[in-house]
N, CA, C and O atoms as a Tinker XYZ file with bonds, in Angstrom:
   244  protein
     1  N     71.555000  -24.378000   43.397000    73     2
     2  CA    70.684000  -24.322000   44.548000    64     1     3
     3  C     69.226000  -24.517000   44.149000    63     2     4     5
     4  O     68.461000  -25.198000   44.832000    81     3
     5  N     68.867000  -23.912000   43.045000    73     3     6
     6  CA    67.479000  -24.023000   42.596000    64     5     7
     7  C     67.105000  -25.473000   42.343000    63     6     8     9
     8  O     66.020000  -25.922000   42.711000    81     7
     9  N     68.016000  -26.196000   41.710000    73     7    10
    10  CA    67.731000  -27.604000   41.419000    64     9    11
    11  C     67.642000  -28.412000   42.712000    63    10    12    13
    12  O     66.788000  -29.291000   42.827000    81    11
    13  N     68.494000  -28.134000   43.669000    73    11    14
    14  CA    68.423000  -28.853000   44.948000    64    13    15
    15  C     67.084000  -28.604000   45.642000    63    14    16    17
    16  O     66.497000  -29.518000   46.221000    81    15
    17  N     66.616000  -27.378000   45.580000    73    15    18
    18  CA    65.315000  -27.069000   46.177000    64    17    19
    19  C     64.193000  -27.807000   45.452000    63    18    20    21
    20  O     63.256000  -28.296000   46.082000    81    19
    21  N     64.293000  -27.886000   44.123000    73    19    22
    22  CA    63.277000  -28.601000   43.344000    64    21    23
    23  C     63.291000  -30.093000   43.675000    63    22    24    25
    24  O     62.238000  -30.725000   43.773000    81    23
    25  N     64.483000  -30.647000   43.846000    73    23    26
    26  CA    64.603000  -32.063000   44.213000    64    25    27
    27  C     63.942000  -32.307000   45.565000    63    26    28    29
    28  O     63.204000  -33.277000   45.735000    81    27
    29  N     64.207000  -31.431000   46.514000    73    27    30
    30  CA    63.607000  -31.569000   47.841000    64    29    31
    31  C     62.082000  -31.552000   47.753000    63    30    32    33
    32  O     61.406000  -32.362000   48.388000    81    31
    33  N     61.553000  -30.633000   46.969000    73    31    34
    34  CA    60.097000  -30.561000   46.805000    64    33    35
    35  C     59.550000  -31.846000   46.189000    63    34    36    37
    36  O     58.513000  -32.355000   46.616000    81    35
    37  N     60.257000  -32.368000   45.178000    73    35    38
    38  CA    59.808000  -33.609000   44.536000    64    37    39
    39  C     59.825000  -34.777000   45.518000    63    38    40    41
    40  O     58.904000  -35.593000   45.544000    81    39
    41  N     60.877000  -34.844000   46.320000    73    39    42
    42  CA    60.997000  -35.958000   47.260000    64    41    43
    43  C     59.930000  -35.900000   48.345000    63    42    44    45
    44  O     59.578000  -36.930000   48.921000    81    43
    45  N     59.417000  -34.724000   48.629000    73    43    46
    46  CA    58.399000  -34.576000   49.661000    64    45    47
    47  C     56.994000  -34.894000   49.157000    63    46    48    49
    48  O     56.054000  -34.987000   49.946000    81    47
    49  N     56.854000  -35.057000   47.863000    73    47    50
    50  CA    55.540000  -35.360000   47.299000    64    49    51
    51  C     55.173000  -36.819000   47.577000    63    50    52    53
    52  O     55.996000  -37.710000   47.366000    81    51
    53  N     53.966000  -37.073000   48.042000    73    51    54
    54  CA    53.564000  -38.446000   48.359000    64    53    55
    55  C     53.554000  -39.364000   47.140000    63    54    56    57
    56  O     53.726000  -40.575000   47.281000    81    55
    57  N     53.359000  -38.813000   45.958000    73    55    58
    58  CA    53.303000  -39.654000   44.761000    64    57    59
    59  C     54.688000  -40.025000   44.217000    63    58    60    61
    60  O     54.786000  -40.816000   43.279000    81    59
    61  N     55.751000  -39.469000   44.791000    73    59    62
    62  CA    57.099000  -39.812000   44.354000    64    61    63
    63  C     57.422000  -41.225000   44.835000    63    62    64    65
    64  O     57.351000  -41.523000   46.028000    81    63
    65  N     57.774000  -42.078000   43.891000    73    63    66
    66  CA    58.055000  -43.474000   44.233000    64    65    67
    67  C     59.410000  -43.599000   44.924000    63    66    68    69
    68  O     60.234000  -42.686000   44.880000    81    67
    69  N     59.619000  -44.732000   45.553000    73    67    70
    70  CA    60.900000  -44.992000   46.198000    64    69    71
    71  C     62.023000  -44.973000   45.167000    63    70    72    73
    72  O     63.086000  -44.404000   45.416000    81    71
    73  N     61.794000  -45.590000   44.017000    73    71    74
    74  CA    62.812000  -45.620000   42.965000    64    73    75
    75  C     63.161000  -44.205000   42.502000    63    74    76    77
    76  O     64.332000  -43.879000   42.310000    81    75
    77  N     62.146000  -43.378000   42.327000    73    75    78
    78  CA    62.402000  -41.996000   41.922000    64    77    79
    79  C     63.123000  -41.226000   43.024000    63    78    80    81
    80  O     63.987000  -40.395000   42.744000    81    79
    81  N     62.772000  -41.500000   44.261000    73    79    82
    82  CA    63.433000  -40.842000   45.386000    64    81    83
    83  C     64.920000  -41.176000   45.422000    63    82    84    85
    84  O     65.748000  -40.310000   45.705000    81    83
    85  N     65.251000  -42.419000   45.138000    73    83    86
    86  CA    66.658000  -42.831000   45.119000    64    85    87
    87  C     67.401000  -42.100000   44.004000    63    86    88    89
    88  O     68.524000  -41.640000   44.210000    81    87
    89  N     66.794000  -41.991000   42.838000    73    87    90
    90  CA    67.417000  -41.260000   41.723000    64    89    91
    91  C     67.601000  -39.787000   42.077000    63    90    92    93
    92  O     68.650000  -39.201000   41.811000    81    91
    93  N     66.583000  -39.203000   42.673000    73    91    94
    94  CA    66.671000  -37.803000   43.071000    64    93    95
    95  C     67.743000  -37.600000   44.134000    63    94    96    97
    96  O     68.473000  -36.609000   44.106000    81    95
    97  N     67.836000  -38.535000   45.062000    73    95    98
    98  CA    68.853000  -38.461000   46.109000    64    97    99
    99  C     70.251000  -38.504000   45.492000    63    98   100   101
   100  O     71.134000  -37.746000   45.894000    81    99
   101  N     70.447000  -39.384000   44.526000    73    99   102
   102  CA    71.747000  -39.492000   43.861000    64   101   103
   103  C     72.090000  -38.190000   43.140000    63   102   104   105
   104  O     73.230000  -37.728000   43.188000    81   103
   105  N     71.108000  -37.610000   42.479000    73   103   106
   106  CA    71.342000  -36.335000   41.790000    64   105   107
   107  C     71.689000  -35.240000   42.796000    63   106   108   109
   108  O     72.603000  -34.447000   42.571000    81   107
   109  N     70.959000  -35.203000   43.898000    73   107   110
   110  CA    71.216000  -34.195000   44.926000    64   109   111
   111  C     72.617000  -34.363000   45.518000    63   110   112   113
   112  O     73.312000  -33.375000   45.754000    81   111
   113  N     73.025000  -35.590000   45.755000    73   111   114
   114  CA    74.359000  -35.845000   46.306000    64   113   115
   115  C     75.437000  -35.347000   45.354000    63   114   116   117
   116  O     76.430000  -34.762000   45.786000    81   115
   117  N     75.247000  -35.576000   44.073000    73   115   118
   118  CA    76.196000  -35.109000   43.068000    64   117   119
   119  C     76.258000  -33.581000   43.039000    63   118   120   121
   120  O     77.341000  -33.000000   42.961000    81   119
   121  N     75.108000  -32.945000   43.100000    73   119   122
   122  CA    75.063000  -31.482000   43.110000    64   121   123
   123  C     75.716000  -30.912000   44.370000    63   122   124   125
   124  O     76.395000  -29.887000   44.310000    81   123
   125  N     75.511000  -31.574000   45.507000    73   123   126
   126  CA    76.131000  -31.112000   46.749000    64   125   127
   127  C     77.650000  -31.243000   46.677000    63   126   128   129
   128  O     78.370000  -30.372000   47.164000    81   127
   129  N     78.141000  -32.324000   46.074000    73   127   130
   130  CA    79.585000  -32.485000   45.893000    64   129   131
   131  C     80.144000  -31.355000   45.039000    63   130   132   133
   132  O     81.196000  -30.793000   45.344000    81   131
   133  N     79.432000  -31.030000   43.967000    73   131   134
   134  CA    79.856000  -29.936000   43.090000    64   133   135
   135  C     79.880000  -28.611000   43.862000    63   134   136   137
   136  O     80.847000  -27.854000   43.775000    81   135
   137  N     78.827000  -28.341000   44.605000    73   135   138
   138  CA    78.746000  -27.096000   45.378000    64   137   139
   139  C     79.855000  -27.024000   46.423000    63   138   140   141
   140  O     80.476000  -25.975000   46.595000    81   139
   141  N     80.106000  -28.118000   47.114000    73   139   142
   142  CA    81.168000  -28.140000   48.124000    64   141   143
   143  C     82.534000  -27.906000   47.497000    63   142   144   145
   144  O     83.360000  -27.189000   48.061000    81   143
   145  N     82.779000  -28.503000   46.335000    73   143   146
   146  CA    84.042000  -28.291000   45.635000    64   145   147
   147  C     84.215000  -26.846000   45.215000    63   146   148   149
   148  O     85.298000  -26.278000   45.354000    81   147
   149  N     83.151000  -26.252000   44.703000    73   147   150
   150  CA    83.194000  -24.849000   44.300000    64   149   151
   151  C     83.436000  -23.952000   45.507000    63   150   152   153
   152  O     84.204000  -22.993000   45.430000    81   151
   153  N     82.783000  -24.265000   46.613000    73   151   154
   154  CA    82.961000  -23.483000   47.834000    64   153   155
   155  C     84.396000  -23.584000   48.345000    63   154   156   157
   156  O     84.975000  -22.577000   48.750000    81   155
   157  N     84.971000  -24.770000   48.333000    73   155   158
   158  CA    86.355000  -24.951000   48.781000    64   157   159
   159  C     87.315000  -24.166000   47.895000    63   158   160   161
   160  O     88.227000  -23.507000   48.394000    81   159
   161  N     87.111000  -24.236000   46.584000    73   159   162
   162  CA    87.972000  -23.513000   45.639000    64   161   163
   163  C     87.872000  -22.008000   45.875000    63   162   164   165
   164  O     88.884000  -21.307000   45.883000    81   163
   165  N     86.670000  -21.525000   46.063000    73   163   166
   166  CA    86.462000  -20.101000   46.294000    64   165   167
   167  C     87.085000  -19.665000   47.612000    63   166   168   169
   168  O     87.671000  -18.586000   47.694000    81   167
   169  N     86.963000  -20.488000   48.636000    73   167   170
   170  CA    87.567000  -20.171000   49.930000    64   169   171
   171  C     89.081000  -20.056000   49.798000    63   170   172   173
   172  O     89.684000  -19.151000   50.374000    81   171
   173  N     89.698000  -20.958000   49.050000    73   171   174
   174  CA    91.144000  -20.886000   48.834000    64   173   175
   175  C     91.529000  -19.609000   48.102000    63   174   176   177
   176  O     92.529000  -18.974000   48.436000    81   175
   177  N     90.737000  -19.233000   47.104000    73   175   178
   178  CA    91.014000  -18.001000   46.366000    64   177   179
   179  C     90.925000  -16.786000   47.287000    63   178   180   181
   180  O     91.763000  -15.887000   47.217000    81   179
   181  N     89.916000  -16.760000   48.142000    73   179   182
   182  CA    89.774000  -15.644000   49.077000    64   181   183
   183  C     90.923000  -15.615000   50.080000    63   182   184   185
   184  O     91.412000  -14.542000   50.432000    81   183
   185  N     91.352000  -16.774000   50.535000    73   183   186
   186  CA    92.495000  -16.848000   51.449000    64   185   187
   187  C     93.753000  -16.303000   50.784000    63   186   188   189
   188  O     94.539000  -15.605000   51.424000    81   187
   189  N     93.951000  -16.617000   49.499000    73   187   190
   190  CA    95.114000  -16.109000   48.767000    64   189   191
   191  C     95.051000  -14.592000   48.635000    63   190   192   193
   192  O     96.063000  -13.909000   48.796000    81   191
   193  N     93.883000  -14.073000   48.347000    73   191   194
   194  CA    93.719000  -12.617000   48.236000    64   193   195
   195  C     94.018000  -11.953000   49.576000    63   194   196   197
   196  O     94.727000  -10.948000   49.629000    81   195
   197  N     93.480000  -12.510000   50.651000    73   195   198
   198  CA    93.732000  -11.957000   51.982000    64   197   199
   199  C     95.216000  -12.009000   52.333000    63   198   200   201
   200  O     95.744000  -11.072000   52.931000    81   199
   201  N     95.885000  -13.086000   51.969000    73   199   202
   202  CA    97.312000  -13.226000   52.261000    64   201   203
   203  C     98.122000  -12.171000   51.510000    63   202   204   205
   204  O     99.104000  -11.650000   52.038000    81   203
   205  N     97.719000  -11.860000   50.295000    73   203   206
   206  CA    98.421000  -10.840000   49.510000    64   205   207
   207  C     98.205000   -9.444000   50.091000    63   206   208   209
   208  O     99.067000   -8.574000   49.964000    81   207
   209  N     97.071000   -9.235000   50.720000    73   207   210
   210  CA    96.737000   -7.929000   51.275000    64   209   211
   211  C     97.297000   -7.727000   52.676000    63   210   212   213
   212  O     97.371000   -6.593000   53.149000    81   211
   213  N     97.685000   -8.784000   53.334000    73   211   214
   214  CA    98.158000   -8.690000   54.713000    64   213   215
   215  C     99.441000   -7.867000   54.764000    63   214   216   217
   216  O    100.317000   -8.015000   53.912000    81   215
   217  N     99.545000   -7.001000   55.767000    73   215   218
   218  CA   100.779000   -6.213000   55.888000    64   217   219
   219  C    101.962000   -7.118000   56.206000    63   218   220   221
   220  O    101.855000   -8.072000   56.977000    81   219
   221  N    103.061000   -6.799000   55.604000    73   219   222
   222  CA   104.284000   -7.583000   55.838000    64   221   223
   223  C    105.003000   -7.034000   57.065000    63   222   224   225
   224  O    105.004000   -5.826000   57.301000    81   223
   225  N    105.612000   -7.923000   57.844000    73   223   226
   226  CA   106.313000   -7.466000   59.055000    64   225   227
   227  C    107.468000   -6.524000   58.736000    63   226   228   229
   228  O    107.813000   -5.678000   59.561000    81   227
   229  N    108.075000   -6.653000   57.553000    73   227   230
   230  CA   109.224000   -5.820000   57.199000    64   229   231
   231  C    108.819000   -4.530000   56.493000    63   230   232   233
   232  O    109.689000   -3.760000   56.087000    81   231
   233  N    107.542000   -4.280000   56.339000    73   231   234
   234  CA   107.073000   -3.078000   55.653000    64   233   235
   235  C    107.273000   -1.858000   56.545000    63   234   236   237
   236  O    107.042000   -1.910000   57.753000    81   235
   237  N    107.705000   -0.765000   55.932000    73   235   238
   238  CA   107.917000    0.482000   56.675000    64   237   239
   239  C    106.579000    1.116000   57.019000    63   238   240   241
   240  O    105.613000    1.005000   56.264000    81   239
   241  N    106.534000    1.775000   58.157000    73   239   242
   242  CA   105.290000    2.428000   58.592000    64   241   243
   243  C    105.231000    3.815000   58.071000    63   242   244
   244  O    104.262000    4.530000   58.328000    81   243
């Protein structure tokens, strides 16, 4: 996240060239893909934990 914020700040600078902006954009896109993949993996792990904790219909009260 820190790097994405730094990229955004760099891209907003008037002295950042178009070529540099394109490179920064590519880096940001790669970082976002990584973050999205990590988020999806973590969501699946949490879903598995929740499924294990869910009461079973055949469980005695």
